[in-house]
Amino acid sequence: MSSRARLYSTGIFALGIVAVGLGVSNPYEQQLLTIIGIHTLLALGLNMLMGYAGQISLGHAAFFGLGAYGTGIFTTHFQWSPWASLPVVLVTSCLVGYAIGRPILRLSGYYLAMGTLGLGIIAHVIFREWDTFTGGASGLVGIPPLVVGRLVLGLGRTGFFAVWATVVLFFVLCGRLVDSRIGRALRALGDSPGAAAASGIHTAHLKAVIFSFSAVMAALAGYLYAHLLGFISPSSFDFLMSIRMVTMVVIGGMASIWGSLLGASVITLLPEWLHVFSDYEMMAYGLILMVVMIFLPQGLTRGVLDAFQRARTLRGAASS
Amino acid sequence: MGTQKPFLAIDGVSKAFGGIQALYQVSFDVQERHIHALIGPNGAGKTTLFNVISGAFPPDEGSIRLDGTDIQGCPMHELVRLGIARTFQNVELFAGMSVLENVLVGCHSRTRCGLIGAMARWPWVVREERRARQRAMELLDMVGLADSAHKRAVDLPFGWQRLVEIARALAAEPKLLLLDEPAAGLNAVETEKLSRLIQHIRASGITVLLVEHDMNLTMDISDRIVVLDRGRKLAEGTPREIQSSDAVMEAYLGKKQ
Amino acid sequence: MSEFLQFLLTGITTGAIYGLIALGFNVLYNATDLINFAQGEFVMLGGLGFYTLGVVLGWPLGLSFAAAVAAVSLLGLLLERVALRPVKKPEPLPLIIITVGASIFLRGVAMRLWGKDPYSVPGLTASAEPVKVFGAAVMPQSLWIVGIVVAFMVGLHLFGKRTLTGKAMEACAIHRNAAWILGIPSDRMVLLAFAFSAGLGAVGGVIIAPITMCSYDMGTMLGLKGFCAAMLGGLGSHWGAAVGGVLLGVLESLAVGYFSSGIKDAVAFLVLLGILFVRPAGLLGASAVKRF
Ligand SMILES: Nc1ncnc2c1ncn2[C@@H]1O[C@H](COP(=O)(O)OP(=O)(O)OP(=O)(O)O)[C@@H](O)[C@H]1O
Ligand SMILES: [Mg+2]
């Protein structure tokens, strides 16, 4: 996409968010939309790693949890202000992401999938078992909300705007990233690691850098999640959450910024819609995943665009 | 000219894959600003030698010196920075990218913008990007593909894809360019253009090491030729010497007659 | 000492199960290059199916065993036909998501059919009296487990080396198209591999059920551990699967015994990460790592 097109689309998107934020006043819907925003951050970060650089991670909930538990522990056990813990959490996740990414991304294929999956499970066990700090299986309560001046950010409209402003910011940042030297290097790496290295790209370093970047985004999402909800428990950061993140990326569309938004929305809303099926909810969820992947392996974004394209050519053929 | 210190010195390089001895004690020197050809029948080990020089894998034994420095064990990206760029026998373009973007990836080692810079878009980043695009367009112009800059690279005809690869390699501002069968898949007119392009590249100060099966092209433009056969160096000399060598005719050219 | 021995024996028992599940992963991986994330659900269905046939319907245990395994094998065939065959461009990531989808679906089905409660299942022999081995108590079921797993290992080895079908399967694994050109029905081999691998999972479910109880959500972790064991040994290597499985089982049991049961699930993956950092292709794997 040209940078002008990106600018316009992001502008329209931001206006849309303002409109939705002011228009929706049902607390349940506000909450749901806020969660979608947090999931969009998760999907976007992971998409940079998976969609662009072609490196799978089945354990990214670890970093989501690192952000949430990091700030949760600083603000409850040590009474830090949430604003003080923000930079610490982000820098920590950045360093941890790089330190783990460097060795783990030497793996590839199923070995990488399994290595990252293991990482996620180990992190989950730590969240669950280190109960002096994390509160164990029952979770961590009493995490203070973010306060801006006199405004207390909660799950309602204030939280909605905080989260979606962050999303817009990262849409801009990631859009710039994709169109840059680094973005091209990432796509080169995803396409053909050998040719990328032969073009002068330090692939091992680049992989770890983008892993670290996606870790920071996940940690930021976790940070927002913890402070908006005020309560976290290990089950929000388990293996299934990691899988859900991957699913958002793949269903929405790999290497597509808007796809991350779409994927996050679908995967977050799906269980809500499926509630009507009550006992059949899980079956329906699994079935939908399978059907989408069988028939639209490129993800919904590409699939829908292709369908439009076909419809247009058909109409063009019919009218001529 | 003849007694100059060699620009690239390959000394006793061997490489085996399991039971196959792909290279055995190969030694030769390449002079600066030469077009040096490497020929030999299929499976002679030419591509393997390219892989060793460009750092894809280390040799089992032997050493390689570029401009006097030992480049043994240097990772690939480091070698690109030192001035070695290459193309691939089975064109390896980035499928998801346009022609221009492919060449821009080639500029990677000569630009600096990092992750933060990319997101912040400092003024120097914008300037750097503009310069890189300009340079990439110049290179595309040089290989005659400026008009296709915004097409997807993999949609181009095969012969043109090779030219994109050459442009991408040149974007790294190499001192030594390794071309692996650049004429394969080109027609006579295109080959003629390629021959002029390679000479132009050499004239701009770049040393070229060329693997090529097209004998007319090779004999035409090379300063020196090394013949490999089953991993060993069979002969070395000027095109005229090689053409009149019986051993070479038998091992290689002989098949054609 | 006898405490250590006790942990060791418990570890070998669970390790054998992990090895069996890993074997299921390997059989499929060798024939199709695919990792089936629904493998754990086959284990669960094997266990629950055995419960329904053997306990609820009161069939003889041997018959229930065979019927449960056969039914799950059929399900494996069905999965290939319905969900994986229609994929036009089989790229790994969509395939992973499809099998993950299948696992969620199967878990949903099981929850609907059996509910959320765990069931206890009888062992293969009526006697529940533990046997004494050097002062450690061994359940008869453990002997069954180790015996059955060893039998399958040897059987699979002989099948691969001695029978034409086994060799054909191996040929498919090495080069699908070349095998097809030689007249090996690679298509049927893939189906066979699916059935076989699902069946192996179900056997694991039937024999582990008496030890752990079984419920609709028992499969996920078992599947992952089995996958872990397969990786530890090196994907595709049968002996690697056995070694990896037993190694995991023993370490896990020791960690639970000497530290706490909470860290059980982390042990397997800590070991895996440690080994992958040193040997990126597993203990017995070829040095080249398969790329996506
Ligand atoms: N990565 C590898 N693994 C195993 N064997 C290899 C590998 N690369 C090359 N070989 C073997 O080494 C020998 C030399 O191959 P190489 O590609 O260098 O030949 P070549 O001279 O480039 O031939 P061609 O003219 O066909 O390109 C061949 O027998 C080849 O099969
Ligand atoms: Mg070659």
mmCIF file of N, CA and C in Angstrom, chain A residues 1 51-52 178 183-184 187-192 255 302, chain B residues 92-102 105 150-155 168:
data_model
loop_
_atom_site.group_PDB
_atom_site.id
_atom_site.type_symbol
_atom_site.label_atom_id
_atom_site.label_comp_id
_atom_site.label_asym_id
_atom_site.label_seq_id
_atom_site.Cartn_x
_atom_site.Cartn_y
_atom_site.Cartn_z
ATOM 1 N N MET A 1 0.851 -1.191 0.000
ATOM 2 C CA MET A 1 0.000 0.000 0.000
ATOM 3 C C MET A 1 0.889 1.244 0.000
ATOM 4 N N GLY A 51 3.492 -13.366 9.929
ATOM 5 C CA GLY A 51 3.080 -13.025 8.578
ATOM 6 C C GLY A 51 4.231 -12.468 7.755
ATOM 7 N N TYR A 52 5.011 -11.592 8.351
ATOM 8 C CA TYR A 52 6.071 -10.953 7.575
ATOM 9 C C TYR A 52 7.362 -11.745 7.629
ATOM 10 N N VAL A 178 6.457 -1.763 7.978
ATOM 11 C CA VAL A 178 6.319 -2.657 6.837
ATOM 12 C C VAL A 178 6.900 -2.031 5.572
ATOM 13 N N GLY A 183 11.125 -3.618 7.122
ATOM 14 C CA GLY A 183 9.970 -4.365 6.635
ATOM 15 C C GLY A 183 10.324 -5.213 5.424
ATOM 16 N N ARG A 184 11.074 -4.616 4.530
ATOM 17 C CA ARG A 184 11.486 -5.395 3.353
ATOM 18 C C ARG A 184 12.377 -6.554 3.766
ATOM 19 N N ARG A 187 10.184 -9.311 5.086
ATOM 20 C CA ARG A 187 9.508 -10.082 4.043
ATOM 21 C C ARG A 187 10.498 -10.939 3.284
ATOM 22 N N ALA A 188 11.703 -10.394 3.059
ATOM 23 C CA ALA A 188 12.737 -11.172 2.375
ATOM 24 C C ALA A 188 13.043 -12.439 3.166
ATOM 25 N N LEU A 189 13.170 -12.258 4.477
ATOM 26 C CA LEU A 189 13.454 -13.388 5.356
ATOM 27 C C LEU A 189 12.345 -14.432 5.283
ATOM 28 N N GLY A 190 11.100 -13.955 5.272
ATOM 29 C CA GLY A 190 9.977 -14.886 5.205
ATOM 30 C C GLY A 190 9.918 -15.622 3.878
ATOM 31 N N ASP A 191 10.292 -14.921 2.802
ATOM 32 C CA ASP A 191 10.219 -15.513 1.470
ATOM 33 C C ASP A 191 11.314 -16.526 1.238
ATOM 34 N N SER A 192 12.551 -16.132 1.509
ATOM 35 C CA SER A 192 13.692 -16.987 1.197
ATOM 36 C C SER A 192 14.869 -16.611 2.091
ATOM 37 N N ALA A 255 0.508 -11.395 7.060
ATOM 38 C CA ALA A 255 1.147 -10.244 6.433
ATOM 39 C C ALA A 255 0.125 -9.194 6.032
ATOM 40 N N ARG A 302 -7.829 -11.755 2.504
ATOM 41 C CA ARG A 302 -7.535 -12.108 1.124
ATOM 42 C C ARG A 302 -8.716 -12.804 0.488
ATOM 43 N N GLU B 92 16.561 -16.784 -7.168
ATOM 44 C CA GLU B 92 15.944 -16.738 -5.840
ATOM 45 C C GLU B 92 15.436 -15.332 -5.555
ATOM 46 N N LEU B 93 14.404 -14.928 -6.282
ATOM 47 C CA LEU B 93 13.838 -13.607 -5.998
ATOM 48 C C LEU B 93 12.815 -13.733 -4.883
ATOM 49 N N PHE B 94 12.520 -12.605 -4.236
ATOM 50 C CA PHE B 94 11.508 -12.617 -3.185
ATOM 51 C C PHE B 94 10.136 -12.527 -3.841
ATOM 52 N N ALA B 95 9.389 -13.597 -3.714
ATOM 53 C CA ALA B 95 8.185 -13.764 -4.530
ATOM 54 C C ALA B 95 7.122 -12.720 -4.217
ATOM 55 N N GLY B 96 7.018 -12.331 -2.965
ATOM 56 C CA GLY B 96 5.938 -11.424 -2.599
ATOM 57 C C GLY B 96 6.237 -9.961 -2.906
ATOM 58 N N MET B 97 7.377 -9.683 -3.498
ATOM 59 C CA MET B 97 7.772 -8.276 -3.635
ATOM 60 C C MET B 97 7.847 -7.834 -5.084
ATOM 61 N N SER B 98 7.763 -6.516 -5.261
ATOM 62 C CA SER B 98 7.915 -5.959 -6.601
ATOM 63 C C SER B 98 9.393 -6.007 -6.987
ATOM 64 N N VAL B 99 9.629 -5.760 -8.274
ATOM 65 C CA VAL B 99 10.995 -5.734 -8.779
ATOM 66 C C VAL B 99 11.813 -4.708 -8.008
ATOM 67 N N LEU B 100 11.238 -3.518 -7.841
ATOM 68 C CA LEU B 100 11.958 -2.446 -7.147
ATOM 69 C C LEU B 100 12.300 -2.854 -5.716
ATOM 70 N N GLU B 101 11.317 -3.437 -5.039
ATOM 71 C CA GLU B 101 11.567 -3.845 -3.645
ATOM 72 C C GLU B 101 12.662 -4.894 -3.570
ATOM 73 N N ASN B 102 12.681 -5.813 -4.537
ATOM 74 C CA ASN B 102 13.741 -6.803 -4.560
ATOM 75 C C ASN B 102 15.108 -6.131 -4.597
ATOM 76 N N VAL B 105 16.017 -4.513 -1.333
ATOM 77 C CA VAL B 105 16.562 -5.432 -0.335
ATOM 78 C C VAL B 105 18.070 -5.549 -0.524
ATOM 79 N N HIS B 150 7.551 -1.746 -10.912
ATOM 80 C CA HIS B 150 6.468 -1.979 -9.963
ATOM 81 C C HIS B 150 5.694 -3.266 -10.221
ATOM 82 N N LYS B 151 6.171 -4.072 -11.162
ATOM 83 C CA LYS B 151 5.542 -5.380 -11.354
ATOM 84 C C LYS B 151 6.045 -6.331 -10.279
ATOM 85 N N ARG B 152 5.269 -7.385 -10.047
ATOM 86 C CA ARG B 152 5.775 -8.415 -9.140
ATOM 87 C C ARG B 152 6.924 -9.154 -9.805
ATOM 88 N N ALA B 153 8.010 -9.331 -9.076
ATOM 89 C CA ALA B 153 9.225 -9.885 -9.681
ATOM 90 C C ALA B 153 8.968 -11.248 -10.312
ATOM 91 N N VAL B 154 8.136 -12.063 -9.665
ATOM 92 C CA VAL B 154 7.972 -13.425 -10.177
ATOM 93 C C VAL B 154 7.078 -13.467 -11.411
ATOM 94 N N ASP B 155 6.453 -12.317 -11.761
ATOM 95 C CA ASP B 155 5.629 -12.298 -12.968
ATOM 96 C C ASP B 155 6.447 -12.008 -14.219
ATOM 97 N N ARG B 168 19.889 -6.595 -7.978
ATOM 98 C CA ARG B 168 19.846 -6.718 -6.517
ATOM 99 C C ARG B 168 21.251 -6.912 -5.946
#
